[in-house]
Structures are given as C-alpha cells and as structure tokens.
Coordinates of C-alpha atoms in Angstrom, one line a residue:
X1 CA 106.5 -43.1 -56.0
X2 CA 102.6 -42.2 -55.8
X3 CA 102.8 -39.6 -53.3
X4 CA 104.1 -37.3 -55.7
X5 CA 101.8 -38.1 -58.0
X6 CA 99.5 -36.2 -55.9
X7 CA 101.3 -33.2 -54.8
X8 CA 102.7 -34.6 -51.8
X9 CA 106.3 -35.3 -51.3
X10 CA 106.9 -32.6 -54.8
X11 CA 108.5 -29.6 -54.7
X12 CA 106.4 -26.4 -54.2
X13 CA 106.7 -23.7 -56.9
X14 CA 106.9 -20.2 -55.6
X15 CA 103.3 -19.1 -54.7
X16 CA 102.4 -15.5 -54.3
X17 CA 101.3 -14.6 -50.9
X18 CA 97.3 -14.4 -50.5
X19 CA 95.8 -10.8 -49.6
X20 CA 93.4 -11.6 -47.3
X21 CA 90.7 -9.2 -46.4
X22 CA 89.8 -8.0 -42.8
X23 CA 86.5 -8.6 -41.2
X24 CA 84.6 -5.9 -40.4
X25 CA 82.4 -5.8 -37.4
X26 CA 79.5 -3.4 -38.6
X27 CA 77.0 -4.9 -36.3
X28 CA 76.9 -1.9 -33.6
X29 CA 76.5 0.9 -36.6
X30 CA 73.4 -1.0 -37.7
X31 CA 70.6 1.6 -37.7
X32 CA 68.4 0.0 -39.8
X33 CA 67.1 -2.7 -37.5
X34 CA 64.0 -1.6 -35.5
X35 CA 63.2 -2.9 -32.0
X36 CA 60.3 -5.0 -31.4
X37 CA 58.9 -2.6 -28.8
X38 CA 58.8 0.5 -30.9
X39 CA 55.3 2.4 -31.0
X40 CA 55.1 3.4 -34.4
X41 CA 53.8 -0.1 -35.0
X42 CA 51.4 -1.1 -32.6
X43 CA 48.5 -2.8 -33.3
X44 CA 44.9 -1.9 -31.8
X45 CA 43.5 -4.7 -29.0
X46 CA 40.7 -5.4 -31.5
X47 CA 42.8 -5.6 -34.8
X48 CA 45.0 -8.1 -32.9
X49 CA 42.0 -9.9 -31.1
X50 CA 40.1 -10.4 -34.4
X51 CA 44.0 -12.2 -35.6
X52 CA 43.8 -13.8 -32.4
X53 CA 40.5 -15.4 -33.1
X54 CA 40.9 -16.3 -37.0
X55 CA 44.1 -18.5 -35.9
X56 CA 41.7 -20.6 -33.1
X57 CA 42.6 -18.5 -30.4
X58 CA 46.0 -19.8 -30.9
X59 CA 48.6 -18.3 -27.8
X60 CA 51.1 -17.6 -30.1
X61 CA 48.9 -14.6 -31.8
X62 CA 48.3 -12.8 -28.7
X63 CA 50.3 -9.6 -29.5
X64 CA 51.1 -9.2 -25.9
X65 CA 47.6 -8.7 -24.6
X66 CA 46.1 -10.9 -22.3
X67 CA 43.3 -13.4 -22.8
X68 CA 40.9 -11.4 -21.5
X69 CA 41.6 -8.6 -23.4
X70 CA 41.3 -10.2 -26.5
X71 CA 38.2 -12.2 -25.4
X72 CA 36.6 -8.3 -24.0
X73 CA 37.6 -7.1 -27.3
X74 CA 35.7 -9.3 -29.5

C-alpha cells in the first residue's frame, strides 16, 4: 500500500500535547514610540527650506510649511 508509506493510512504513536504560548498584545503599553507632532524636534523654516531646495524643491521635503515659506526663507 503506498499511502502508508507516507504516513497516511499508519497508525499514530502517542504524541505529547504541544504547549503553545499566548500572544501578547503589548502594543497600547508602548511608550517608546514618539508622535510625529511632538515639539522637541522641530525643524527651523530655514533649516527645512535650505532641505527643501537641495532636493529641487521637491513637495515631498516641505516639512509642513508652505511654499511660500520656504521660498521667503531662502
């Protein structure tokens, strides 16, 4: 017979159950991720306008300021 040659159609030996470990959801006791918004790490109008300018005035590097305040800046 080939299915037991395989495994299938045998008998199983005893097998010890598993211990399975419960997940933990940690997420909320996170304290080490810092928002986005947070002041301790702002960046001056002209330090982010001179970015702004050395990556082609590129949208994406505006740091939340407008256009015109990067282009006053410069």
């Amino acid at each position: 017979m080939i299915m037991g040659r395989f495994g299938f159609g045998s008998k199983k030996k005893h097998e010890e159950p598993v211990e399975e470990t419960p997940i933990v959801d940690d997420s909320s006791s996170d304290d080490d991720w810092d928002d986005d918004d947070s002041e301790d790490e702002s960046l001056s109008v002209y330090d982010a306008a001179f970015i702004w300018m050395s990556n082609g005035k590129d949208e994406d590097y505006t740091f939340g300021y407008t256009e015109e305040e990067l282009e006053a800046a410069l």
